[in-house]
mmCIF file with all atom_site columns, C-alpha atoms in Angstrom:
data_model
loop_
_atom_site.group_PDB
_atom_site.id
_atom_site.type_symbol
_atom_site.label_atom_id
_atom_site.label_alt_id
_atom_site.label_comp_id
_atom_site.label_asym_id
_atom_site.label_entity_id
_atom_site.label_seq_id
_atom_site.pdbx_PDB_ins_code
_atom_site.Cartn_x
_atom_site.Cartn_y
_atom_site.Cartn_z
_atom_site.occupancy
_atom_site.B_iso_or_equiv
_atom_site.pdbx_formal_charge
_atom_site.auth_seq_id
_atom_site.auth_comp_id
_atom_site.auth_asym_id
_atom_site.auth_atom_id
_atom_site.pdbx_PDB_model_num
ATOM 1   C CA . GLY Q 1 1   ? 5.238   3.523   -16.237 1.00 66.00 ? 752 GLY Q CA 1
ATOM 2   C CA . ALA Q 1 2   ? 6.972   3.495   -12.898 1.00 79.00 ? 753 ALA Q CA 1
ATOM 3   C CA . VAL Q 1 3   ? 7.903   -0.019  -11.838 1.00 86.00 ? 754 VAL Q CA 1
ATOM 4   C CA . VAL Q 1 4   ? 9.132   -1.108  -8.450  1.00 91.00 ? 755 VAL Q CA 1
ATOM 5   C CA . SER Q 1 5   ? 10.572  -4.572  -7.913  1.00 93.00 ? 756 SER Q CA 1
ATOM 6   C CA . GLN Q 1 6   ? 11.335  -6.518  -4.769  1.00 96.00 ? 757 GLN Q CA 1
ATOM 7   C CA . HIS Q 1 7   ? 13.641  -9.438  -4.204  1.00 96.00 ? 758 HIS Q CA 1
ATOM 8   C CA . PRO Q 1 8   ? 13.118  -12.049 -3.043  1.00 97.00 ? 759 PRO Q CA 1
ATOM 9   C CA . SER Q 1 9   ? 9.400   -12.544 -3.476  1.00 94.00 ? 760 SER Q CA 1
ATOM 10  C CA . TRP Q 1 10  ? 9.404   -15.003 -0.613  1.00 95.00 ? 761 TRP Q CA 1
ATOM 11  C CA . VAL Q 1 11  ? 11.900  -16.288 1.893   1.00 97.00 ? 762 VAL Q CA 1
ATOM 12  C CA . ILE Q 1 12  ? 11.911  -18.872 4.652   1.00 97.00 ? 763 ILE Q CA 1
ATOM 13  C CA . CYS Q 1 13  ? 14.585  -18.645 7.317   1.00 96.00 ? 764 CYS Q CA 1
ATOM 14  C CA . LYS Q 1 14  ? 15.478  -20.069 10.690  1.00 96.00 ? 765 LYS Q CA 1
ATOM 15  C CA . SER Q 1 15  ? 14.958  -18.122 13.858  1.00 97.00 ? 766 SER Q CA 1
ATOM 16  C CA . GLY Q 1 16  ? 18.001  -16.031 14.732  1.00 96.00 ? 767 GLY Q CA 1
ATOM 17  C CA . THR Q 1 17  ? 19.202  -15.461 11.196  1.00 97.00 ? 768 THR Q CA 1
ATOM 18  C CA . SER Q 1 18  ? 19.099  -12.205 9.257   1.00 97.00 ? 769 SER Q CA 1
ATOM 19  C CA . VAL Q 1 19  ? 17.253  -11.628 6.025   1.00 97.00 ? 770 VAL Q CA 1
ATOM 20  C CA . LYS Q 1 20  ? 17.796  -8.872  3.476   1.00 98.00 ? 771 LYS Q CA 1
ATOM 21  C CA . ILE Q 1 21  ? 15.004  -7.638  1.214   1.00 98.00 ? 772 ILE Q CA 1
ATOM 22  C CA . GLU Q 1 22  ? 15.761  -5.434  -1.771  1.00 97.00 ? 773 GLU Q CA 1
ATOM 23  C CA . CYS Q 1 23  ? 13.507  -2.792  -3.277  1.00 96.00 ? 774 CYS Q CA 1
ATOM 24  C CA . ARG Q 1 24  ? 14.392  -1.314  -6.649  1.00 95.00 ? 775 ARG Q CA 1
ATOM 25  C CA . SER Q 1 25  ? 12.886  1.401   -8.776  1.00 93.00 ? 776 SER Q CA 1
ATOM 26  C CA . LEU Q 1 26  ? 13.430  0.054   -12.277 1.00 92.00 ? 777 LEU Q CA 1
ATOM 27  C CA . ASP Q 1 27  ? 12.787  2.995   -14.565 1.00 86.00 ? 778 ASP Q CA 1
ATOM 28  C CA . PHE Q 1 28  ? 12.976  6.014   -12.331 1.00 87.00 ? 779 PHE Q CA 1
ATOM 29  C CA . GLN Q 1 29  ? 15.025  7.405   -9.486  1.00 89.00 ? 780 GLN Q CA 1
ATOM 30  C CA . ALA Q 1 30  ? 13.695  7.454   -5.980  1.00 89.00 ? 781 ALA Q CA 1
ATOM 31  C CA . THR Q 1 31  ? 15.371  9.510   -3.300  1.00 89.00 ? 782 THR Q CA 1
ATOM 32  C CA . THR Q 1 32  ? 12.689  8.306   -0.928  1.00 91.00 ? 783 THR Q CA 1
ATOM 33  C CA . MET Q 1 33  ? 11.197  4.868   -0.514  1.00 93.00 ? 784 MET Q CA 1
ATOM 34  C CA . PHE Q 1 34  ? 8.746   3.545   2.020   1.00 94.00 ? 785 PHE Q CA 1
ATOM 35  C CA . TRP Q 1 35  ? 8.658   0.191   3.779   1.00 96.00 ? 786 TRP Q CA 1
ATOM 36  C CA . TYR Q 1 36  ? 5.365   -1.284  4.924   1.00 94.00 ? 787 TYR Q CA 1
ATOM 37  C CA . ARG Q 1 37  ? 4.442   -4.406  6.817   1.00 95.00 ? 788 ARG Q CA 1
ATOM 38  C CA . GLN Q 1 38  ? 1.179   -6.236  6.313   1.00 89.00 ? 789 GLN Q CA 1
ATOM 39  C CA . PHE Q 1 39  ? -0.209  -8.861  8.641   1.00 83.00 ? 790 PHE Q CA 1
ATOM 40  C CA . PRO Q 1 40  ? -2.763  -11.372 7.342   1.00 78.00 ? 791 PRO Q CA 1
ATOM 41  C CA . LYS Q 1 41  ? -6.120  -9.761  6.616   1.00 74.00 ? 792 LYS Q CA 1
ATOM 42  C CA . GLN Q 1 42  ? -4.923  -6.411  7.865   1.00 77.00 ? 793 GLN Q CA 1
ATOM 43  C CA . SER Q 1 43  ? -3.916  -3.112  6.368   1.00 82.00 ? 794 SER Q CA 1
ATOM 44  C CA . LEU Q 1 44  ? -0.450  -1.887  5.552   1.00 87.00 ? 795 LEU Q CA 1
ATOM 45  C CA . MET Q 1 45  ? 1.463   -0.351  8.401   1.00 90.00 ? 796 MET Q CA 1
ATOM 46  C CA . LEU Q 1 46  ? 4.204   2.093   7.517   1.00 91.00 ? 797 LEU Q CA 1
ATOM 47  C CA . MET Q 1 47  ? 7.440   0.982   9.147   1.00 95.00 ? 798 MET Q CA 1
ATOM 48  C CA . ALA Q 1 48  ? 9.935   3.527   7.933   1.00 95.00 ? 799 ALA Q CA 1
ATOM 49  C CA . THR Q 1 49  ? 10.896  6.044   5.295   1.00 93.00 ? 800 THR Q CA 1
ATOM 50  C CA . SER Q 1 50  ? 14.135  5.300   3.511   1.00 93.00 ? 801 SER Q CA 1
ATOM 51  C CA . ASN Q 1 51  ? 16.120  8.346   2.409   1.00 90.00 ? 802 ASN Q CA 1
ATOM 52  C CA . GLU Q 1 52  ? 18.987  8.247   -0.065  1.00 90.00 ? 803 GLU Q CA 1
ATOM 53  C CA . GLY Q 1 53  ? 22.083  9.750   1.505   1.00 88.00 ? 804 GLY Q CA 1
ATOM 54  C CA . SER Q 1 54  ? 20.735  9.973   5.027   1.00 89.00 ? 805 SER Q CA 1
ATOM 55  C CA . LYS Q 1 55  ? 19.327  7.862   7.807   1.00 91.00 ? 806 LYS Q CA 1
ATOM 56  C CA . ALA Q 1 56  ? 15.938  6.245   7.568   1.00 94.00 ? 807 ALA Q CA 1
ATOM 57  C CA . THR Q 1 57  ? 13.039  7.657   9.538   1.00 93.00 ? 808 THR Q CA 1
ATOM 58  C CA . TYR Q 1 58  ? 11.252  5.030   11.596  1.00 95.00 ? 809 TYR Q CA 1
ATOM 59  C CA . GLU Q 1 59  ? 7.649   5.081   12.723  1.00 92.00 ? 810 GLU Q CA 1
ATOM 60  C CA . GLN Q 1 60  ? 6.859   4.910   16.386  1.00 92.00 ? 811 GLN Q CA 1
ATOM 61  C CA . GLY Q 1 61  ? 7.186   1.424   17.763  1.00 93.00 ? 812 GLY Q CA 1
ATOM 62  C CA . VAL Q 1 62  ? 9.466   0.118   14.999  1.00 95.00 ? 813 VAL Q CA 1
ATOM 63  C CA . GLU Q 1 63  ? 12.862  -1.027  16.236  1.00 94.00 ? 814 GLU Q CA 1
ATOM 64  C CA . LYS Q 1 64  ? 15.535  0.543   14.078  1.00 93.00 ? 815 LYS Q CA 1
ATOM 65  C CA . ASP Q 1 65  ? 18.194  -1.889  15.251  1.00 95.00 ? 816 ASP Q CA 1
ATOM 66  C CA . LYS Q 1 66  ? 16.053  -4.812  14.239  1.00 96.00 ? 817 LYS Q CA 1
ATOM 67  C CA . PHE Q 1 67  ? 14.892  -3.472  10.899  1.00 97.00 ? 818 PHE Q CA 1
ATOM 68  C CA . LEU Q 1 68  ? 17.968  -1.997  9.276   1.00 96.00 ? 819 LEU Q CA 1
ATOM 69  C CA . ILE Q 1 69  ? 17.348  0.164   6.247   1.00 96.00 ? 820 ILE Q CA 1
ATOM 70  C CA . ASN Q 1 70  ? 20.001  1.252   3.789   1.00 93.00 ? 821 ASN Q CA 1
ATOM 71  C CA . HIS Q 1 71  ? 19.206  3.439   0.792   1.00 93.00 ? 822 HIS Q CA 1
ATOM 72  C CA . ALA Q 1 72  ? 22.291  2.499   -1.186  1.00 88.00 ? 823 ALA Q CA 1
ATOM 73  C CA . SER Q 1 73  ? 21.529  4.393   -4.379  1.00 92.00 ? 824 SER Q CA 1
ATOM 74  C CA . LEU Q 1 74  ? 18.837  6.350   -6.147  1.00 92.00 ? 825 LEU Q CA 1
ATOM 75  C CA . THR Q 1 75  ? 17.249  3.093   -7.276  1.00 93.00 ? 826 THR Q CA 1
ATOM 76  C CA . LEU Q 1 76  ? 17.841  0.704   -4.373  1.00 96.00 ? 827 LEU Q CA 1
ATOM 77  C CA . SER Q 1 77  ? 16.729  0.456   -0.768  1.00 96.00 ? 828 SER Q CA 1
ATOM 78  C CA . THR Q 1 78  ? 17.287  -2.607  1.391   1.00 97.00 ? 829 THR Q CA 1
ATOM 79  C CA . LEU Q 1 79  ? 15.516  -3.770  4.529   1.00 97.00 ? 830 LEU Q CA 1
ATOM 80  C CA . THR Q 1 80  ? 17.413  -6.232  6.714   1.00 97.00 ? 831 THR Q CA 1
ATOM 81  C CA . VAL Q 1 81  ? 15.499  -8.071  9.381   1.00 97.00 ? 832 VAL Q CA 1
ATOM 82  C CA . THR Q 1 82  ? 18.149  -8.920  11.942  1.00 97.00 ? 833 THR Q CA 1
ATOM 83  C CA . SER Q 1 83  ? 17.939  -11.901 14.270  1.00 96.00 ? 834 SER Q CA 1
ATOM 84  C CA . ALA Q 1 84  ? 14.561  -12.788 12.869  1.00 96.00 ? 835 ALA Q CA 1
ATOM 85  C CA . HIS Q 1 85  ? 11.940  -14.472 15.055  1.00 96.00 ? 836 HIS Q CA 1
ATOM 86  C CA . PRO Q 1 86  ? 8.616   -16.090 14.159  1.00 95.00 ? 837 PRO Q CA 1
ATOM 87  C CA . GLU Q 1 87  ? 6.733   -12.925 15.106  1.00 94.00 ? 838 GLU Q CA 1
ATOM 88  C CA . ASP Q 1 88  ? 8.603   -11.141 12.308  1.00 95.00 ? 839 ASP Q CA 1
ATOM 89  C CA . SER Q 1 89  ? 6.861   -13.351 9.783   1.00 95.00 ? 840 SER Q CA 1
ATOM 90  C CA . SER Q 1 90  ? 4.860   -11.031 7.594   1.00 94.00 ? 841 SER Q CA 1
ATOM 91  C CA . PHE Q 1 91  ? 4.411   -9.559  4.135   1.00 93.00 ? 842 PHE Q CA 1
ATOM 92  C CA . TYR Q 1 92  ? 6.834   -6.693  3.566   1.00 96.00 ? 843 TYR Q CA 1
ATOM 93  C CA . ILE Q 1 93  ? 6.040   -4.181  0.836   1.00 94.00 ? 844 ILE Q CA 1
ATOM 94  C CA . CYS Q 1 94  ? 8.041   -1.232  -0.389  1.00 95.00 ? 845 CYS Q CA 1
ATOM 95  C CA . SER Q 1 95  ? 6.905   1.748   -2.394  1.00 93.00 ? 846 SER Q CA 1
ATOM 96  C CA . ALA Q 1 96  ? 8.421   4.761   -4.072  1.00 91.00 ? 847 ALA Q CA 1
ATOM 97  C CA . PRO Q 1 97  ? 6.863   8.086   -4.942  1.00 85.00 ? 848 PRO Q CA 1
ATOM 98  C CA . GLY Q 1 98  ? 6.379   8.810   -8.587  1.00 73.00 ? 849 GLY Q CA 1
ATOM 99  C CA . ALA Q 1 99  ? 8.282   11.293  -10.655 1.00 61.00 ? 850 ALA Q CA 1
ATOM 100 C CA . SER Q 1 100 ? 7.694   15.017  -10.386 1.00 52.00 ? 851 SER Q CA 1
ATOM 101 C CA . GLY Q 1 101 ? 4.152   15.895  -11.320 1.00 48.00 ? 852 GLY Q CA 1
ATOM 102 C CA . SER Q 1 102 ? 2.775   12.875  -9.476  1.00 54.00 ? 853 SER Q CA 1
ATOM 103 C CA . LYS Q 1 103 ? 4.725   13.100  -6.301  1.00 50.00 ? 854 LYS Q CA 1
ATOM 104 C CA . ASN Q 1 104 ? 1.818   12.231  -4.052  1.00 62.00 ? 855 ASN Q CA 1
ATOM 105 C CA . GLU Q 1 105 ? 1.330   8.943   -5.875  1.00 75.00 ? 856 GLU Q CA 1
ATOM 106 C CA . GLN Q 1 106 ? 3.293   5.897   -4.800  1.00 84.00 ? 857 GLN Q CA 1
ATOM 107 C CA . PHE Q 1 107 ? 4.239   2.839   -6.767  1.00 88.00 ? 858 PHE Q CA 1
ATOM 108 C CA . PHE Q 1 108 ? 4.356   -0.404  -4.883  1.00 91.00 ? 859 PHE Q CA 1
ATOM 109 C CA . GLY Q 1 109 ? 6.578   -3.401  -5.182  1.00 92.00 ? 860 GLY Q CA 1
ATOM 110 C CA . PRO Q 1 110 ? 4.994   -6.860  -5.355  1.00 91.00 ? 861 PRO Q CA 1
ATOM 111 C CA . GLY Q 1 111 ? 5.932   -7.630  -1.755  1.00 93.00 ? 862 GLY Q CA 1
ATOM 112 C CA . THR Q 1 112 ? 8.139   -10.140 0.010   1.00 95.00 ? 863 THR Q CA 1
ATOM 113 C CA . ARG Q 1 113 ? 6.641   -12.829 2.169   1.00 94.00 ? 864 ARG Q CA 1
ATOM 114 C CA . LEU Q 1 114 ? 8.925   -13.666 5.095   1.00 96.00 ? 865 LEU Q CA 1
ATOM 115 C CA . THR Q 1 115 ? 8.386   -16.826 7.104   1.00 96.00 ? 866 THR Q CA 1
ATOM 116 C CA . VAL Q 1 116 ? 10.578  -17.369 10.125  1.00 96.00 ? 867 VAL Q CA 1
ATOM 117 C CA . LEU Q 1 117 ? 10.621  -20.912 11.472  1.00 96.00 ? 868 LEU Q CA 1
ATOM 118 C CA . GLY I 2 1   ? -3.941  13.085  12.399  1.00 81.00 ? 412 GLY I CA 1
ATOM 119 C CA . ASN I 2 2   ? -5.097  11.507  9.181   1.00 85.00 ? 413 ASN I CA 1
ATOM 120 C CA . SER I 2 3   ? -7.292  8.449   9.185   1.00 90.00 ? 414 SER I CA 1
ATOM 121 C CA . VAL I 2 4   ? -9.299  6.359   6.748   1.00 94.00 ? 415 VAL I CA 1
ATOM 122 C CA . THR I 2 5   ? -12.343 4.266   7.594   1.00 94.00 ? 416 THR I CA 1
ATOM 123 C CA . GLN I 2 6   ? -13.761 1.761   5.166   1.00 94.00 ? 417 GLN I CA 1
ATOM 124 C CA . MET I 2 7   ? -16.474 -0.808  5.456   1.00 89.00 ? 418 MET I CA 1
ATOM 125 C CA . GLU I 2 8   ? -15.539 -4.172  6.832   1.00 86.00 ? 419 GLU I CA 1
ATOM 126 C CA . GLY I 2 9   ? -15.727 -7.176  4.639   1.00 87.00 ? 420 GLY I CA 1
ATOM 127 C CA . PRO I 2 10  ? -15.931 -9.582  3.221   1.00 94.00 ? 421 PRO I CA 1
ATOM 128 C CA . VAL I 2 11  ? -18.358 -8.294  0.654   1.00 96.00 ? 422 VAL I CA 1
ATOM 129 C CA . THR I 2 12  ? -19.856 -11.230 -1.195  1.00 97.00 ? 423 THR I CA 1
ATOM 130 C CA . LEU I 2 13  ? -21.590 -10.622 -4.524  1.00 97.00 ? 424 LEU I CA 1
ATOM 131 C CA . SER I 2 14  ? -22.761 -12.546 -7.525  1.00 97.00 ? 425 SER I CA 1
ATOM 132 C CA . GLU I 2 15  ? -21.291 -11.769 -10.912 1.00 97.00 ? 426 GLU I CA 1
ATOM 133 C CA . GLU I 2 16  ? -22.831 -8.690  -12.565 1.00 97.00 ? 427 GLU I CA 1
ATOM 134 C CA . ALA I 2 17  ? -24.046 -7.264  -9.252  1.00 97.00 ? 428 ALA I CA 1
ATOM 135 C CA . PHE I 2 18  ? -23.543 -3.637  -8.312  1.00 98.00 ? 429 PHE I CA 1
ATOM 136 C CA . LEU I 2 19  ? -20.678 -2.886  -5.952  1.00 97.00 ? 430 LEU I CA 1
ATOM 137 C CA . THR I 2 20  ? -20.255 -0.141  -3.386  1.00 97.00 ? 431 THR I CA 1
ATOM 138 C CA . ILE I 2 21  ? -17.427 -0.031  -0.859  1.00 97.00 ? 432 ILE I CA 1
ATOM 139 C CA . ASN I 2 22  ? -17.716 2.903   1.485   1.00 97.00 ? 433 ASN I CA 1
ATOM 140 C CA . CYS I 2 23  ? -14.728 4.989   2.500   1.00 97.00 ? 434 CYS I CA 1
ATOM 141 C CA . THR I 2 24  ? -14.609 8.074   4.675   1.00 97.00 ? 435 THR I CA 1
ATOM 142 C CA . TYR I 2 25  ? -11.590 10.021  5.809   1.00 96.00 ? 436 TYR I CA 1
ATOM 143 C CA . THR I 2 26  ? -10.314 12.519  8.307   1.00 94.00 ? 437 THR I CA 1
ATOM 144 C CA . ALA I 2 27  ? -7.508  14.788  7.229   1.00 90.00 ? 438 ALA I CA 1
ATOM 145 C CA . THR I 2 28  ? -6.158  18.283  7.492   1.00 83.00 ? 439 THR I CA 1
ATOM 146 C CA . GLY I 2 29  ? -6.008  20.366  4.381   1.00 82.00 ? 440 GLY I CA 1
ATOM 147 C CA . TYR I 2 30  ? -6.795  18.898  1.010   1.00 84.00 ? 441 TYR I CA 1
ATOM 148 C CA . PRO I 2 31  ? -5.537  15.329  0.701   1.00 90.00 ? 442 PRO I CA 1
ATOM 149 C CA . SER I 2 32  ? -5.353  13.214  -2.393  1.00 91.00 ? 443 SER I CA 1
ATOM 150 C CA . LEU I 2 33  ? -7.491  10.098  -2.273  1.00 94.00 ? 444 LEU I CA 1
ATOM 151 C CA . PHE I 2 34  ? -6.735  6.679   -3.700  1.00 94.00 ? 445 PHE I CA 1
ATOM 152 C CA . TRP I 2 35  ? -8.149  3.216   -4.119  1.00 96.00 ? 446 TRP I CA 1
ATOM 153 C CA . TYR I 2 36  ? -5.634  0.408   -4.305  1.00 95.00 ? 447 TYR I CA 1
ATOM 154 C CA . VAL I 2 37  ? -6.378  -3.215  -5.141  1.00 95.00 ? 448 VAL I CA 1
ATOM 155 C CA . GLN I 2 38  ? -4.472  -6.242  -3.901  1.00 90.00 ? 449 GLN I CA 1
ATOM 156 C CA . TYR I 2 39  ? -4.971  -9.561  -5.628  1.00 90.00 ? 450 TYR I CA 1
ATOM 157 C CA . PRO I 2 40  ? -4.148  -12.739 -3.684  1.00 83.00 ? 451 PRO I CA 1
ATOM 158 C CA . GLY I 2 41  ? -0.424  -13.080 -3.044  1.00 77.00 ? 452 GLY I CA 1
ATOM 159 C CA . GLU I 2 42  ? 0.441   -9.839  -4.799  1.00 81.00 ? 453 GLU I CA 1
ATOM 160 C CA . GLY I 2 43  ? 1.375   -6.296  -3.890  1.00 81.00 ? 454 GLY I CA 1
ATOM 161 C CA . LEU I 2 44  ? -0.821  -3.268  -4.213  1.00 87.00 ? 455 LEU I CA 1
ATOM 162 C CA . GLN I 2 45  ? -1.847  -1.764  -7.503  1.00 89.00 ? 456 GLN I CA 1
ATOM 163 C CA . LEU I 2 46  ? -3.273  1.693   -7.900  1.00 91.00 ? 457 LEU I CA 1
ATOM 164 C CA . LEU I 2 47  ? -6.864  1.390   -9.092  1.00 96.00 ? 458 LEU I CA 1
ATOM 165 C CA . LEU I 2 48  ? -7.864  5.038   -9.267  1.00 95.00 ? 459 LEU I CA 1
ATOM 166 C CA . LYS I 2 49  ? -7.261  8.362   -7.622  1.00 93.00 ? 460 LYS I CA 1
ATOM 167 C CA . ALA I 2 50  ? -8.651  11.875  -7.191  1.00 94.00 ? 461 ALA I CA 1
ATOM 168 C CA . THR I 2 51  ? -6.625  14.878  -6.151  1.00 90.00 ? 462 THR I CA 1
ATOM 169 C CA . LYS I 2 52  ? -9.256  17.539  -5.485  1.00 90.00 ? 463 LYS I CA 1
ATOM 170 C CA . ALA I 2 53  ? -12.859 17.937  -4.448  1.00 93.00 ? 464 ALA I CA 1
ATOM 171 C CA . ASP I 2 54  ? -15.489 16.760  -6.937  1.00 95.00 ? 465 ASP I CA 1
ATOM 172 C CA . ASP I 2 55  ? -12.888 14.915  -9.008  1.00 95.00 ? 466 ASP I CA 1
ATOM 173 C CA . LYS I 2 56  ? -14.006 11.498  -10.179 1.00 97.00 ? 467 LYS I CA 1
ATOM 174 C CA . GLY I 2 57  ? -11.383 8.804   -10.545 1.00 96.00 ? 468 GLY I CA 1
ATOM 175 C CA . SER I 2 58  ? -12.204 5.887   -12.813 1.00 97.00 ? 469 SER I CA 1
ATOM 176 C CA . ASN I 2 59  ? -10.507 2.767   -14.118 1.00 96.00 ? 470 ASN I CA 1
ATOM 177 C CA . LYS I 2 60  ? -11.588 -0.698  -15.294 1.00 95.00 ? 471 LYS I CA 1
ATOM 178 C CA . GLY I 2 61  ? -15.239 0.123   -14.696 1.00 97.00 ? 472 GLY I CA 1
ATOM 179 C CA . PHE I 2 62  ? -14.612 1.277   -11.138 1.00 98.00 ? 473 PHE I CA 1
ATOM 180 C CA . GLU I 2 63  ? -15.197 4.846   -10.121 1.00 98.00 ? 474 GLU I CA 1
ATOM 181 C CA . ALA I 2 64  ? -15.105 7.031   -7.018  1.00 98.00 ? 475 ALA I CA 1
ATOM 182 C CA . THR I 2 65  ? -15.891 10.694  -6.464  1.00 98.00 ? 476 THR I CA 1
ATOM 183 C CA . TYR I 2 66  ? -14.003 12.928  -4.022  1.00 97.00 ? 477 TYR I CA 1
ATOM 184 C CA . ARG I 2 67  ? -16.736 14.394  -1.813  1.00 96.00 ? 478 ARG I CA 1
ATOM 185 C CA . LYS I 2 68  ? -15.304 17.021  0.488   1.00 93.00 ? 479 LYS I CA 1
ATOM 186 C CA . GLU I 2 69  ? -18.628 17.881  2.089   1.00 94.00 ? 480 GLU I CA 1
ATOM 187 C CA . THR I 2 70  ? -19.092 14.323  3.304   1.00 96.00 ? 481 THR I CA 1
ATOM 188 C CA . THR I 2 71  ? -15.353 13.490  3.468   1.00 96.00 ? 482 THR I CA 1
ATOM 189 C CA . SER I 2 72  ? -16.013 10.386  1.448   1.00 97.00 ? 483 SER I CA 1
ATOM 190 C CA . PHE I 2 73  ? -14.552 8.501   -1.509  1.00 98.00 ? 484 PHE I CA 1
ATOM 191 C CA . HIS I 2 74  ? -16.863 5.531   -2.056  1.00 98.00 ? 485 HIS I CA 1
ATOM 192 C CA . LEU I 2 75  ? -15.833 2.957   -4.641  1.00 98.00 ? 486 LEU I CA 1
ATOM 193 C CA . GLU I 2 76  ? -18.477 1.757   -7.098  1.00 98.00 ? 487 GLU I CA 1
ATOM 194 C CA . LYS I 2 77  ? -18.749 -0.599  -10.033 1.00 98.00 ? 488 LYS I CA 1
ATOM 195 C CA . GLY I 2 78  ? -21.889 -1.257  -11.982 1.00 97.00 ? 489 GLY I CA 1
ATOM 196 C CA . SER I 2 79  ? -21.268 -4.922  -12.792 1.00 97.00 ? 490 SER I CA 1
ATOM 197 C CA . VAL I 2 80  ? -18.611 -6.921  -10.991 1.00 97.00 ? 491 VAL I CA 1
ATOM 198 C CA . GLN I 2 81  ? -16.767 -9.904  -12.403 1.00 97.00 ? 492 GLN I CA 1
ATOM 199 C CA . VAL I 2 82  ? -15.220 -12.924 -10.712 1.00 96.00 ? 493 VAL I CA 1
ATOM 200 C CA . SER I 2 83  ? -11.812 -11.474 -11.601 1.00 96.00 ? 494 SER I CA 1
ATOM 201 C CA . ASP I 2 84  ? -12.574 -8.451  -9.408  1.00 97.00 ? 495 ASP I CA 1
ATOM 202 C CA . SER I 2 85  ? -12.246 -10.628 -6.303  1.00 96.00 ? 496 SER I CA 1
ATOM 203 C CA . ALA I 2 86  ? -9.494  -8.975  -4.295  1.00 96.00 ? 497 ALA I CA 1
ATOM 204 C CA . VAL I 2 87  ? -8.890  -6.743  -1.300  1.00 93.00 ? 498 VAL I CA 1
ATOM 205 C CA . TYR I 2 88  ? -9.545  -3.046  -1.858  1.00 96.00 ? 499 TYR I CA 1
ATOM 206 C CA . PHE I 2 89  ? -7.789  -0.365  0.155   1.00 95.00 ? 500 PHE I CA 1
ATOM 207 C CA . CYS I 2 90  ? -8.856  3.238   0.434   1.00 96.00 ? 501 CYS I CA 1
ATOM 208 C CA . ALA I 2 91  ? -5.973  5.606   1.175   1.00 94.00 ? 502 ALA I CA 1
ATOM 209 C CA . LEU I 2 92  ? -5.093  9.249   1.422   1.00 92.00 ? 503 LEU I CA 1
ATOM 210 C CA . SER I 2 93  ? -1.964  11.312  1.249   1.00 87.00 ? 504 SER I CA 1
ATOM 211 C CA . GLY I 2 94  ? -1.177  14.919  1.925   1.00 75.00 ? 505 GLY I CA 1
ATOM 212 C CA . ASN I 2 95  ? -0.230  17.248  -0.835  1.00 63.00 ? 506 ASN I CA 1
ATOM 213 C CA . SER I 2 96  ? 3.062   18.502  0.544   1.00 59.00 ? 507 SER I CA 1
ATOM 214 C CA . GLY I 2 97  ? 6.092   16.822  -0.871  1.00 55.00 ? 508 GLY I CA 1
ATOM 215 C CA . TYR I 2 98  ? 6.380   13.060  -0.730  1.00 57.00 ? 509 TYR I CA 1
ATOM 216 C CA . SER I 2 99  ? 3.660   12.485  1.772   1.00 67.00 ? 510 SER I CA 1
ATOM 217 C CA . THR I 2 100 ? 3.124   9.061   3.221   1.00 80.00 ? 511 THR I CA 1
ATOM 218 C CA . LEU I 2 101 ? -0.056  7.143   2.598   1.00 87.00 ? 512 LEU I CA 1
ATOM 219 C CA . THR I 2 102 ? -2.603  6.433   5.275   1.00 89.00 ? 513 THR I CA 1
ATOM 220 C CA . PHE I 2 103 ? -4.561  3.265   4.516   1.00 91.00 ? 514 PHE I CA 1
ATOM 221 C CA . GLY I 2 104 ? -7.911  1.963   5.554   1.00 92.00 ? 515 GLY I CA 1
ATOM 222 C CA . LYS I 2 105 ? -8.070  -1.612  6.819   1.00 90.00 ? 516 LYS I CA 1
ATOM 223 C CA . GLY I 2 106 ? -9.083  -3.004  3.464   1.00 93.00 ? 517 GLY I CA 1
ATOM 224 C CA . THR I 2 107 ? -12.270 -4.636  2.262   1.00 95.00 ? 518 THR I CA 1
ATOM 225 C CA . MET I 2 108 ? -12.230 -8.093  0.759   1.00 94.00 ? 519 MET I CA 1
ATOM 226 C CA . LEU I 2 109 ? -14.526 -8.570  -2.211  1.00 97.00 ? 520 LEU I CA 1
ATOM 227 C CA . LEU I 2 110 ? -15.578 -12.065 -3.208  1.00 96.00 ? 521 LEU I CA 1
ATOM 228 C CA . VAL I 2 111 ? -17.471 -12.436 -6.473  1.00 97.00 ? 522 VAL I CA 1
ATOM 229 C CA . SER I 2 112 ? -19.079 -15.759 -7.305  1.00 97.00 ? 523 SER I CA 1
ATOM 230 C CA . PRO I 2 113 ? -20.119 -16.938 -10.785 1.00 95.00 ? 524 PRO I CA 1
#
């Protein structure tokens, strides 16, 4: 089946540093990937849509200069949290739509827990 | 716009009890409906889905029926297990292209032995 991986699974960093999170589709190609953020005991909030070969589309209220997204290839999207602050601490999850025939189904990565000290 | 409303938790049950988690939605057109499950510390896993009215999705003893007349997709299981303890998310997506998912707030299920 369609598998999506994320790396790292968790990261702790100091305030002011930047952190890169990778999202990979392991056995299928994904021209589109989605990045979500989940606060404790809350639902997933879509942050942005990552598009291979073009700029990401950000949801309202998400700072594109703070959350840099690069869809480097058909199997890799990266989210870089720049100049991280404690309020950026969260669980970040990516997903990718399935192959043709199931294009309204998404496959989720296991998530990356970011803690900013 | 699209929205999903699901019952607030936590839902606390004893093992082998019957489970219902209510989910209703608002959407234009004919969305696909999903239930995702999130175990502690993990990402989301698709539990079941239904893509058109009256479809019943089922998996691992869970089932949900797409009811267009009541715009609902309630999750049910006849006999829960301790291992079912998790957070359950109801979600919908449009049927045009790679539509994004709209999630409910999630319902935590706690099953005790």
